Amino acid sequence: MSDIAPRRKAPSARPAAGHRPQPAAVAPAAAKRPDAPPQSRPNGPDLLAQAEQLARADLLARADLRSRAEQLARADQLARALAPWFLAHQRDLEWRHTRDPYAIWVSEVMLQQTRVDTVKAYWTPFMRRFPDVASLAAADLQQVLAAWSGLGYYRRARLLHAGAQHVHTQLGGRLPAAPDQLREIPGIGRYTAGAITSIAHDLPAALVDGNVARVLSRLQAIAEPKQQGADAAGHWALAQQIVEAGSPRVLAQALMELGATVCTPQQPRCDACPVRPHCRAHARGLVDQIPAPKLRAASPQHDLWAVGLRKAGRLLLTRRPDAGLLAGMWCLPLLERPPAPPEAPHGGLFDRSKLTPAAVRKALGVRVQKIEPPHEPIKHVFTHRVWMLWPLRADLDLADGAGSPAGECAWISPGERPLGGIPTVTERLLERLGY
């Protein structure tokens, strides 16, 4: 409580007649605190700047709405042209006769970096061997690799097998329909998830691979290489708008089919293109320039001896390590072939022109009696590497009690193959050596 008593108000007195009341005295303004913030009001220029800012924001919002409406109208035009074209011109492929998400999953994994004509020979036998998620999940990995032999990129088979086991144990054996849930499965990325959702369930989910990216880049005449790839955000946005403009099942496959059969990298068939009237690259004469050619560095070449060790008429195959190229696959023992002169000295262990018994013993731990001259080399191209393989036969020295090199081995007769994956390069080497 304050110790200053309030002042009592004096009673007012009526003024005398004719007396003019004086105005009350005005108390002086309180002194301004030195630390009080200044009370500023917007001046004319500030108000004008704020008004201009609001006007610009309104113009941007209106432009964005117009752009969005134009994009949707363009997507609708493309969808109206693509759907009837696809239904009339699609290729008759076995996996297009099913709506089974698992079967479509298998087909999409096989089609990654592999030609359709090659997949045709593998999809049906694979589906007969592993008709559903449960059968694939229960199979031994070597059985899966054996069924995959010849398709290449064997990491796909390993991930497909791991994905099936995940679906079987974690999801009750059923593939989900939502793309974000599908992407939680090992080996399923954004494109594969979109393919399963749109094709199997007819739900709008975008999918963009190299073929689709090429189509969309030309349609929009995109000149910037960084915006032409399958990971470009603009491509995924437009693809989503297109599949939302009709049947996703039809339109997703139409985009892929157009890129694979008409809008090809070289010599595209623009005269047969259903969306040519909407193609900006065609209108501007830029089809041959879009997308821009990719500049790739030359792949390094590795020279290797492919040693065909023989014992009593049988040939040795060894299992490749679980990591690296041809992981876990059967192959001939491979030894580095020394670099060409002058990088490497001649003679003895480092003789490039021939493989020596000393080099075999050092690398494989076995003695050989005779090494035949090498056959003509076989070239095998990986994504970022080239193998040049010189196949040759060498007989084990049985008098030395030689057995087999370390690791998992299989001795085969001509025409015989061990259980598990046999890559194409191994088949070519065996054929060259008469096995």
Short mmCIF file of C-alpha atoms in Angstrom, two decimals:
data_model
loop_
_atom_site.label_atom_id
_atom_site.label_comp_id
_atom_site.label_asym_id
_atom_site.label_seq_id
_atom_site.Cartn_x
_atom_site.Cartn_y
_atom_site.Cartn_z
CA MET A 1 0.00 0.00 0.00
CA SER A 2 1.22 3.52 -0.82
CA ASP A 3 1.99 5.75 2.17
CA ILE A 4 0.68 8.83 0.32
CA ALA A 5 -2.97 9.55 1.15
CA PRO A 6 -5.25 10.28 -1.81
CA ARG A 7 -6.25 13.89 -2.26
CA ARG A 8 -9.91 14.55 -1.47
CA LYS A 9 -11.79 16.33 -4.22
CA ALA A 10 -13.08 19.79 -3.24
CA PRO A 11 -16.83 20.46 -3.65
CA SER A 12 -17.60 22.36 -6.84
CA ALA A 13 -19.04 25.87 -6.53
CA ARG A 14 -21.53 27.29 -8.95
CA PRO A 15 -20.07 30.29 -10.76
CA ALA A 16 -21.60 33.62 -10.13
CA ALA A 17 -23.92 35.05 -12.70
CA GLY A 18 -22.04 36.65 -15.52
CA HIS A 19 -18.86 34.93 -14.49
CA ARG A 20 -17.17 33.07 -17.36
CA PRO A 21 -15.52 29.84 -16.26
CA GLN A 22 -11.81 29.58 -16.95
CA PRO A 23 -10.47 26.49 -18.72
CA ALA A 24 -8.82 23.94 -16.50
CA ALA A 25 -5.08 23.99 -16.41
CA VAL A 26 -3.45 21.29 -18.52
CA ALA A 27 -0.85 19.23 -16.73
CA PRO A 28 2.54 19.17 -18.43
CA ALA A 29 3.35 16.00 -20.45
CA ALA A 30 5.26 13.40 -18.55
CA ALA A 31 8.91 13.23 -19.39
CA LYS A 32 9.69 10.51 -21.91
CA ARG A 33 11.70 7.60 -20.60
CA PRO A 34 15.05 7.53 -22.28
CA ASP A 35 14.79 3.73 -22.79
CA ALA A 36 11.27 3.71 -24.26
CA PRO A 37 11.13 2.51 -27.91
CA PRO A 38 10.27 5.16 -30.44
CA GLN A 39 6.68 5.17 -31.61
CA SER A 40 7.04 5.27 -35.39
CA ARG A 41 4.24 5.38 -37.90
CA PRO A 42 4.64 4.30 -41.53
CA ASN A 43 5.38 7.22 -43.70
CA GLY A 44 4.20 7.66 -47.26
CA PRO A 45 7.03 5.79 -49.00
CA ASP A 46 6.75 2.82 -46.58
CA LEU A 47 3.02 2.49 -47.19
CA LEU A 48 3.65 2.60 -50.93
CA ALA A 49 6.30 -0.14 -50.69
CA GLN A 50 3.95 -2.36 -48.66
CA ALA A 51 1.20 -1.88 -51.21
CA GLU A 52 3.55 -2.76 -54.07
CA GLN A 53 4.70 -5.90 -52.23
CA LEU A 54 1.11 -7.03 -51.71
CA ALA A 55 0.33 -6.34 -55.36
CA ARG A 56 3.33 -8.41 -56.51
CA ALA A 57 2.33 -11.29 -54.25
CA ASP A 58 -1.18 -11.18 -55.68
CA LEU A 59 0.16 -11.19 -59.25
CA LEU A 60 2.43 -14.17 -58.47
CA ALA A 61 -0.44 -16.08 -56.93
CA ARG A 62 -2.65 -15.41 -59.94
CA ALA A 63 0.17 -16.41 -62.32
CA ASP A 64 0.73 -19.60 -60.34
CA LEU A 65 -2.95 -20.47 -60.61
CA ARG A 66 -2.90 -19.81 -64.35
CA SER A 67 0.25 -21.92 -64.74
CA ARG A 68 -1.29 -24.75 -62.75
CA ALA A 69 -4.44 -24.63 -64.84
CA GLU A 70 -2.37 -24.64 -68.05
CA GLN A 71 -0.35 -27.63 -66.82
CA LEU A 72 -3.46 -29.60 -65.99
CA ALA A 73 -4.99 -28.76 -69.37
CA ARG A 74 -1.79 -29.87 -71.10
CA ALA A 75 -1.70 -33.12 -69.09
CA ASP A 76 -5.33 -33.75 -70.07
CA GLN A 77 -4.49 -33.24 -73.76
CA LEU A 78 -1.58 -35.65 -73.54
CA ALA A 79 -3.66 -38.26 -71.71
CA ARG A 80 -6.44 -38.04 -74.33
CA ALA A 81 -3.89 -38.70 -77.08
CA LEU A 82 -1.89 -41.41 -75.30
CA ALA A 83 -4.67 -43.70 -74.06
CA PRO A 84 -6.27 -44.68 -77.38
CA TRP A 85 -2.86 -44.94 -79.06
CA PHE A 86 -1.60 -47.39 -76.42
CA LEU A 87 -4.72 -49.54 -76.51
CA ALA A 88 -4.37 -49.84 -80.28
CA HIS A 89 -0.58 -50.24 -80.60
CA GLN A 90 0.76 -51.83 -77.41
CA ARG A 91 3.04 -54.84 -77.72
CA ASP A 92 1.59 -58.16 -76.65
CA LEU A 93 3.70 -58.97 -73.58
CA GLU A 94 2.92 -61.79 -71.16
CA TRP A 95 3.09 -59.61 -68.05
CA ARG A 96 0.46 -57.28 -69.50
CA HIS A 97 -2.13 -60.03 -69.18
CA THR A 98 -2.07 -59.97 -65.39
CA ARG A 99 -3.01 -57.58 -62.60
CA ASP A 100 -1.11 -59.56 -59.97
CA PRO A 101 1.15 -57.07 -58.13
CA TYR A 102 3.79 -59.75 -57.54
CA ALA A 103 3.95 -60.73 -61.22
CA ILE A 104 4.21 -57.07 -62.24
CA TRP A 105 6.93 -56.55 -59.63
CA VAL A 106 8.97 -59.41 -61.11
CA SER A 107 8.55 -58.07 -64.65
CA GLU A 108 9.62 -54.56 -63.68
CA VAL A 109 12.74 -55.80 -61.91
CA MET A 110 13.69 -57.96 -64.90
CA LEU A 111 13.15 -55.06 -67.31
CA GLN A 112 15.62 -52.81 -65.49
CA GLN A 113 18.57 -52.28 -67.85
CA THR A 114 17.47 -55.32 -69.90
CA ARG A 115 15.84 -55.50 -73.31
CA VAL A 116 12.22 -56.63 -73.56
CA ASP A 117 13.13 -59.42 -75.99
CA THR A 118 15.54 -60.85 -73.42
CA VAL A 119 13.01 -60.68 -70.59
CA LYS A 120 10.42 -62.53 -72.68
CA ALA A 121 12.50 -65.69 -72.42
CA TYR A 122 12.85 -65.46 -68.63
CA TRP A 123 9.66 -64.06 -67.11
CA THR A 124 7.35 -67.01 -67.82
CA PRO A 125 9.78 -69.75 -66.61
CA PHE A 126 10.58 -67.69 -63.53
CA MET A 127 6.89 -67.28 -62.70
CA ARG A 128 6.30 -71.00 -63.15
CA ARG A 129 9.17 -71.74 -60.78
CA PHE A 130 8.17 -69.05 -58.24
CA PRO A 131 4.46 -68.29 -58.85
CA ASP A 132 3.94 -66.16 -55.75
CA VAL A 133 5.67 -64.29 -52.95
CA ALA A 134 5.62 -67.31 -50.64
CA SER A 135 7.40 -69.62 -53.09
CA LEU A 136 10.08 -67.04 -53.87
CA ALA A 137 10.62 -66.23 -50.21
CA ALA A 138 11.00 -69.93 -49.32
CA ALA A 139 13.46 -70.65 -52.14
CA ASP A 140 17.19 -70.93 -51.62
CA LEU A 141 19.09 -67.98 -53.06
CA GLN A 142 21.08 -70.31 -55.32
CA GLN A 143 17.83 -71.56 -56.86
CA VAL A 144 16.81 -67.97 -57.56
CA LEU A 145 20.18 -67.14 -59.09
CA ALA A 146 19.99 -70.26 -61.24
CA ALA A 147 16.60 -69.15 -62.60
CA TRP A 148 18.07 -65.69 -63.21
CA SER A 149 21.21 -66.95 -64.99
CA GLY A 150 21.73 -65.10 -68.24
CA LEU A 151 19.72 -61.98 -67.35
CA GLY A 152 22.73 -60.26 -65.81
CA TYR A 153 22.79 -57.65 -63.05
CA TYR A 154 22.41 -60.38 -60.46
CA ARG A 155 22.05 -57.91 -57.63
CA ARG A 156 18.48 -57.47 -58.85
CA ALA A 157 17.76 -61.14 -58.19
CA ARG A 158 19.24 -60.92 -54.70
CA LEU A 159 17.16 -57.86 -53.85
CA LEU A 160 14.02 -59.43 -55.33
CA HIS A 161 14.56 -62.49 -53.13
CA ALA A 162 15.19 -60.32 -50.05
CA GLY A 163 12.11 -58.24 -50.87
CA ALA A 164 9.94 -61.36 -51.14
CA GLN A 165 11.15 -62.55 -47.75
CA HIS A 166 10.32 -59.13 -46.27
CA VAL A 167 6.81 -59.18 -47.76
CA HIS A 168 6.24 -62.75 -46.58
CA THR A 169 7.43 -62.22 -42.99
CA GLN A 170 6.54 -58.58 -42.36
CA LEU A 171 3.49 -57.93 -44.56
CA GLY A 172 1.63 -61.22 -44.46
CA GLY A 173 2.62 -62.09 -48.00
CA ARG A 174 0.68 -59.22 -49.61
CA LEU A 175 2.22 -56.31 -51.46
CA PRO A 176 0.73 -52.98 -50.34
CA ALA A 177 -0.84 -50.65 -52.90
CA ALA A 178 0.54 -47.33 -51.65
CA PRO A 179 3.85 -46.24 -53.21
CA ASP A 180 5.36 -45.04 -49.94
CA GLN A 181 4.68 -48.42 -48.33
CA LEU A 182 6.05 -50.29 -51.33
CA ARG A 183 9.30 -48.32 -51.10
CA GLU A 184 9.94 -49.75 -47.64
CA ILE A 185 10.47 -53.16 -49.26
CA PRO A 186 14.11 -54.02 -50.10
CA GLY A 187 14.86 -53.43 -53.77
CA ILE A 188 11.75 -51.36 -54.57
CA GLY A 189 12.53 -47.78 -55.52
CA ARG A 190 10.39 -44.89 -56.62
CA TYR A 191 9.94 -46.09 -60.21
CA THR A 192 9.08 -49.70 -59.34
CA ALA A 193 6.66 -48.56 -56.64
CA GLY A 194 4.90 -46.31 -59.16
CA ALA A 195 4.71 -49.14 -61.68
CA ILE A 196 3.15 -51.58 -59.20
CA THR A 197 0.65 -49.03 -57.89
CA SER A 198 -0.46 -47.73 -61.28
CA ILE A 199 -0.43 -50.96 -63.33
CA ALA A 200 -1.61 -53.48 -60.74
CA HIS A 201 -4.08 -51.27 -58.84
CA ASP A 202 -4.95 -48.58 -61.42
CA LEU A 203 -4.14 -45.90 -58.85
CA PRO A 204 -2.48 -42.62 -59.87
CA ALA A 205 1.23 -42.95 -59.12
CA ALA A 206 3.88 -41.46 -61.36
CA LEU A 207 6.73 -43.50 -62.81
CA VAL A 208 9.70 -42.08 -64.68
CA ASP A 209 12.49 -44.17 -66.17
CA GLY A 210 14.91 -43.30 -68.94
CA ASN A 211 12.32 -43.83 -71.67
CA VAL A 212 9.68 -41.69 -69.96
CA ALA A 213 12.23 -38.98 -69.15
CA ARG A 214 13.18 -38.76 -72.82
CA VAL A 215 9.51 -38.40 -73.85
CA LEU A 216 8.82 -35.68 -71.30
CA SER A 217 12.04 -33.81 -72.09
CA ARG A 218 11.10 -33.61 -75.77
CA LEU A 219 7.48 -32.73 -75.09
CA GLN A 220 8.63 -29.73 -73.07
CA ALA A 221 11.77 -28.97 -75.14
CA ILE A 222 13.91 -29.05 -72.01
CA ALA A 223 17.41 -28.01 -73.03
CA GLU A 224 19.09 -28.09 -69.62
CA PRO A 225 20.75 -31.53 -69.20
CA LYS A 226 20.30 -31.51 -65.42
CA GLN A 227 16.53 -31.30 -65.91
CA GLN A 228 16.35 -34.08 -68.50
CA GLY A 229 17.13 -37.10 -66.32
CA ALA A 230 14.74 -39.58 -64.74
CA ASP A 231 15.26 -37.93 -61.35
CA ALA A 232 14.12 -34.46 -62.49
CA ALA A 233 11.32 -33.17 -60.26
CA GLY A 234 9.52 -31.59 -63.21
CA HIS A 235 9.23 -34.96 -64.95
CA TRP A 236 7.68 -36.60 -61.91
CA ALA A 237 5.22 -33.74 -61.52
CA LEU A 238 4.08 -33.91 -65.16
CA ALA A 239 3.90 -37.72 -65.11
CA GLN A 240 1.70 -37.53 -62.01
CA GLN A 241 -0.63 -35.06 -63.72
CA ILE A 242 -0.88 -37.30 -66.78
CA VAL A 243 -1.77 -40.49 -64.86
CA GLU A 244 -4.35 -38.51 -62.88
CA ALA A 245 -6.06 -37.47 -66.13
CA GLY A 246 -7.37 -40.92 -66.99
CA SER A 247 -6.71 -44.60 -66.26
CA PRO A 248 -3.31 -44.76 -64.49
CA ARG A 249 -2.87 -48.35 -65.64
CA VAL A 250 -3.19 -47.35 -69.29
CA LEU A 251 -1.38 -44.03 -69.16
CA ALA A 252 1.64 -45.24 -67.17
CA GLN A 253 2.24 -48.02 -69.67
CA ALA A 254 1.56 -45.68 -72.58
CA LEU A 255 4.36 -43.35 -71.48
CA MET A 256 6.79 -46.28 -71.22
CA GLU A 257 5.66 -47.78 -74.54
CA LEU A 258 6.00 -44.47 -76.36
CA GLY A 259 9.59 -44.05 -75.18
CA ALA A 260 10.51 -47.65 -75.96
CA THR A 261 8.99 -47.92 -79.44
CA VAL A 262 8.47 -44.44 -80.94
CA CYS A 263 10.32 -41.69 -79.05
CA THR A 264 13.59 -43.60 -79.18
CA PRO A 265 17.06 -42.14 -78.51
CA GLN A 266 18.11 -42.40 -82.13
CA GLN A 267 15.92 -41.87 -85.18
CA PRO A 268 12.61 -41.36 -83.33
CA ARG A 269 9.49 -42.11 -85.39
CA CYS A 270 7.83 -38.72 -85.00
CA ASP A 271 5.43 -39.49 -87.85
CA ALA A 272 3.88 -42.25 -85.68
CA CYS A 273 3.83 -40.26 -82.44
CA PRO A 274 0.36 -39.63 -80.96
CA VAL A 275 1.53 -36.52 -79.07
CA ARG A 276 3.46 -34.89 -81.91
CA PRO A 277 1.04 -31.91 -82.06
CA HIS A 278 1.92 -31.17 -78.42
CA CYS A 279 5.70 -31.72 -78.75
CA ARG A 280 7.68 -28.51 -78.41
CA ALA A 281 10.97 -30.15 -79.41
CA HIS A 282 9.41 -31.30 -82.69
CA ALA A 283 7.92 -27.86 -83.32
CA ARG A 284 11.30 -26.23 -82.77
CA GLY A 285 13.35 -28.81 -84.64
CA LEU A 286 15.19 -29.95 -81.50
CA VAL A 287 14.24 -33.64 -81.35
CA ASP A 288 17.75 -34.80 -82.28
CA GLN A 289 19.29 -32.51 -79.67
CA ILE A 290 17.06 -33.48 -76.73
CA PRO A 291 18.05 -35.07 -74.51
CA ALA A 292 21.66 -33.96 -74.69
CA PRO A 293 24.11 -36.81 -75.28
CA LYS A 294 25.78 -38.00 -72.11
CA LEU A 295 29.54 -37.73 -72.00
CA ARG A 296 30.84 -40.86 -70.37
CA ALA A 297 34.41 -41.57 -69.47
CA ALA A 298 35.92 -44.64 -71.04
CA SER A 299 35.48 -47.70 -68.83
CA PRO A 300 38.73 -49.13 -67.48
CA GLN A 301 39.76 -52.47 -68.98
CA HIS A 302 41.03 -55.36 -66.87
CA ASP A 303 42.97 -58.16 -68.56
CA LEU A 304 42.51 -61.56 -66.93
CA TRP A 305 43.49 -65.17 -67.48
CA ALA A 306 40.44 -67.46 -67.24
CA VAL A 307 42.05 -70.68 -66.06
CA GLY A 308 40.33 -73.94 -66.99
CA LEU A 309 41.86 -76.36 -64.45
CA ARG A 310 41.27 -79.97 -65.49
CA LYS A 311 41.38 -83.14 -63.43
CA ALA A 312 40.45 -86.50 -64.96
CA GLY A 313 38.50 -84.78 -67.72
CA ARG A 314 36.51 -82.53 -65.39
CA LEU A 315 36.80 -78.77 -65.25
CA LEU A 316 36.92 -76.61 -62.13
CA LEU A 317 34.46 -73.80 -61.36
CA THR A 318 34.79 -71.64 -58.27
CA ARG A 319 32.22 -69.50 -56.48
CA ARG A 320 32.92 -65.76 -56.70
CA PRO A 321 33.09 -63.77 -53.44
CA ASP A 322 29.80 -62.49 -52.00
CA ALA A 323 30.79 -58.90 -52.77
CA GLY A 324 31.93 -57.35 -56.03
CA LEU A 325 31.36 -58.25 -59.67
CA LEU A 326 29.47 -61.51 -60.28
CA ALA A 327 29.04 -61.85 -56.51
CA GLY A 328 28.28 -65.43 -55.47
CA MET A 329 28.25 -66.69 -59.08
CA TRP A 330 30.12 -69.60 -60.63
CA CYS A 331 33.13 -68.74 -62.76
CA LEU A 332 36.52 -70.03 -63.85
CA PRO A 333 39.41 -68.99 -61.60
CA LEU A 334 40.57 -65.57 -62.82
CA LEU A 335 44.14 -64.33 -62.58
CA GLU A 336 45.37 -60.85 -63.39
CA ARG A 337 47.21 -60.66 -66.68
CA PRO A 338 50.19 -58.33 -66.26
CA PRO A 339 50.16 -54.99 -68.04
CA ALA A 340 51.76 -54.72 -71.42
CA PRO A 341 55.39 -53.60 -71.68
CA PRO A 342 57.03 -51.33 -70.75
CA GLU A 343 54.88 -51.12 -67.61
CA ALA A 344 55.79 -54.68 -66.60
CA PRO A 345 59.01 -56.65 -66.94
CA HIS A 346 59.22 -59.72 -69.16
CA GLY A 347 59.91 -63.25 -68.14
CA GLY A 348 59.06 -65.52 -65.26
CA LEU A 349 55.99 -64.75 -63.23
CA PHE A 350 55.24 -61.54 -65.12
CA ASP A 351 55.31 -62.89 -68.65
CA ARG A 352 52.29 -61.33 -70.37
CA SER A 353 52.36 -63.60 -73.40
CA LYS A 354 51.66 -66.76 -71.41
CA LEU A 355 50.53 -67.96 -68.01
CA THR A 356 53.24 -69.76 -66.05
CA PRO A 357 52.89 -72.66 -63.57
CA ALA A 358 54.55 -70.44 -60.97
CA ALA A 359 51.82 -67.81 -61.36
CA VAL A 360 49.09 -70.47 -61.04
CA ARG A 361 50.65 -71.93 -57.90
CA LYS A 362 51.04 -68.50 -56.33
CA ALA A 363 47.47 -67.45 -57.07
CA LEU A 364 45.57 -70.72 -56.58
CA GLY A 365 47.83 -72.84 -54.41
CA VAL A 366 47.92 -75.82 -56.81
CA ARG A 367 50.55 -77.26 -59.15
CA VAL A 368 49.87 -77.77 -62.83
CA GLN A 369 51.63 -80.01 -65.31
CA LYS A 370 50.85 -78.33 -68.57
CA ILE A 371 49.30 -75.07 -69.63
CA GLU A 372 47.89 -74.89 -73.14
CA PRO A 373 48.13 -71.72 -75.24
CA PRO A 374 45.25 -69.31 -74.59
CA HIS A 375 42.22 -69.06 -76.86
CA GLU A 376 41.05 -65.84 -78.44
CA PRO A 377 39.97 -63.38 -75.70
CA ILE A 378 36.37 -62.80 -74.68
CA LYS A 379 35.23 -59.26 -73.94
CA HIS A 380 32.63 -58.80 -71.19
CA VAL A 381 31.26 -55.32 -70.50
CA PHE A 382 29.92 -54.28 -67.11
CA THR A 383 28.31 -50.93 -66.37
CA HIS A 384 31.57 -49.18 -65.47
CA ARG A 385 34.22 -51.75 -66.30
CA VAL A 386 35.39 -54.03 -69.09
CA TRP A 387 36.87 -57.49 -68.64
CA MET A 388 39.11 -58.92 -71.37
CA LEU A 389 39.38 -62.64 -70.61
CA TRP A 390 41.90 -65.07 -72.11
CA PRO A 391 40.57 -68.63 -71.56
CA LEU A 392 43.07 -71.48 -71.39
CA ARG A 393 43.27 -75.08 -70.13
CA ALA A 394 45.74 -76.35 -67.54
CA ASP A 395 46.10 -79.91 -66.18
CA LEU A 396 46.55 -80.42 -62.45
CA ASP A 397 49.69 -82.22 -61.32
CA LEU A 398 48.07 -85.24 -59.67
CA ALA A 399 51.45 -86.65 -58.60
CA ASP A 400 51.82 -83.64 -56.33
CA GLY A 401 48.61 -84.57 -54.56
CA ALA A 402 46.98 -81.38 -55.68
CA GLY A 403 43.38 -80.92 -54.67
CA SER A 404 41.27 -77.86 -55.27
CA PRO A 405 41.88 -74.17 -54.65
CA ALA A 406 40.46 -72.64 -51.50
CA GLY A 407 36.78 -71.70 -51.48
CA GLU A 408 33.65 -73.35 -52.82
CA CYS A 409 34.42 -75.42 -55.91
CA ALA A 410 32.63 -77.63 -58.40
CA TRP A 411 34.20 -80.09 -60.86
CA ILE A 412 32.01 -80.43 -63.95
CA SER A 413 31.91 -82.67 -67.00
CA PRO A 414 31.15 -81.22 -70.45
CA GLY A 415 27.57 -79.93 -70.48
CA GLU A 416 27.19 -80.23 -66.69
CA ARG A 417 26.36 -77.18 -64.55
CA PRO A 418 26.35 -76.79 -60.75
CA LEU A 419 23.34 -75.48 -58.84
CA GLY A 420 23.31 -71.71 -58.68
CA GLY A 421 23.82 -68.77 -60.94
CA ILE A 422 25.87 -69.25 -64.10
CA PRO A 423 26.53 -65.84 -65.63
CA THR A 424 26.67 -65.38 -69.37
CA VAL A 425 30.39 -64.73 -69.33
CA THR A 426 30.99 -68.12 -67.68
CA GLU A 427 28.88 -69.86 -70.32
CA ARG A 428 30.91 -68.18 -73.04
CA LEU A 429 34.17 -69.27 -71.42
CA LEU A 430 32.95 -72.85 -71.00
CA GLU A 431 31.85 -72.97 -74.61
CA ARG A 432 35.25 -71.72 -75.73
CA LEU A 433 36.95 -74.47 -73.70
CA GLY A 434 34.60 -77.21 -74.91
CA TYR A 435 32.55 -77.62 -71.74
#
